[in-house]
Amino acid sequence: MATTVAPDIVQKRLAHSKVVYLDNENVLIDSGPQSEWDELQTFLDAQGSVDTLFLSHAHGDHIGNADLVAETYDCEVLFPENEPFDDVPLSEEDVTRVSNGTELGSDARVIEVPGHTEGICAVHAPERRVLLATDVLDGSDRCGLPAGYLLPPPAIYNWDSDKAATNIADLLDRTFETVVVTHGSN
């Protein structure tokens, strides 16, 4: 089941992670784990099309279907410039590297927030007052705490936990009312 989390922003849970679709821009953020292709394709077909796929970082639950999305929907694929490309199931020639501040449509900007991985990015939609945190933040219920709070990902999953904590502070200067996370509750 898809959930509308803000105007024109739809989130779909796939196994243990979620993908986000910016409806008015035909942008998919992350492609979910490879094991969930059929469910992702059903969701995307219901949305209509994908013009752009933005991959926030190179973990399998975010890039697992990147090749299938790119092939099926003939879309542009964007990937953070400072993120290692090793595990991405695409040729690097088929991907456009993007940097901090890159626009993903009319009201969404890439924000580089290294820590969880070397080049992980979130997406900020200031007019909609939404932060799409990808794996920069988790819902507190992921760790067994009450829902409604946000935490950095557990240290075991981070490339550099100190950078993760420090770089999250950059997000606090931005305007948002809703934080959409991949793991745990928004």
Short mmCIF file of N, CA and C in Angstrom, two decimals, residues 2 13 43 64-65 81 92 117 128 130 142 144 154 160:
data_model
loop_
_atom_site.label_atom_id
_atom_site.label_comp_id
_atom_site.label_asym_id
_atom_site.label_seq_id
_atom_site.Cartn_x
_atom_site.Cartn_y
_atom_site.Cartn_z
N ALA A 2 0.55 2.19 -0.85
CA ALA A 2 1.27 3.45 -0.92
C ALA A 2 0.63 4.45 0.03
N ARG A 13 6.25 1.16 1.04
CA ARG A 13 7.09 0.25 1.83
C ARG A 13 7.38 -0.99 0.98
N PHE A 43 3.66 -0.63 -8.16
CA PHE A 43 3.54 0.72 -7.59
C PHE A 43 3.86 1.79 -8.65
N GLY A 64 18.82 -1.76 -5.32
CA GLY A 64 18.64 -3.12 -5.80
C GLY A 64 17.94 -3.25 -7.14
N ASN A 65 17.04 -2.33 -7.45
CA ASN A 65 16.29 -2.40 -8.71
C ASN A 65 16.66 -1.28 -9.68
N GLU A 81 27.79 12.39 -6.29
CA GLU A 81 29.15 12.45 -6.82
C GLU A 81 30.20 11.89 -5.87
N GLU A 92 28.57 2.95 -15.04
CA GLU A 92 28.76 4.34 -14.61
C GLU A 92 28.50 5.33 -15.75
N THR A 117 27.08 6.78 4.77
CA THR A 117 28.04 6.38 3.73
C THR A 117 28.83 7.63 3.35
N ARG A 128 7.15 22.43 0.09
CA ARG A 128 6.26 21.44 0.70
C ARG A 128 6.61 21.19 2.17
N VAL A 130 9.13 19.53 3.48
CA VAL A 130 9.41 18.11 3.66
C VAL A 130 10.90 17.85 3.50
N ARG A 142 12.47 2.08 14.89
CA ARG A 142 13.35 1.07 14.29
C ARG A 142 14.21 0.41 15.37
N GLY A 144 13.28 0.11 18.56
CA GLY A 144 12.46 -0.34 19.67
C GLY A 144 12.02 0.76 20.61
N PRO A 154 21.94 3.36 13.37
CA PRO A 154 22.82 2.70 14.33
C PRO A 154 24.27 2.71 13.83
N ASP A 160 30.98 6.45 8.96
CA ASP A 160 31.65 7.30 9.95
C ASP A 160 30.58 7.91 10.86
#
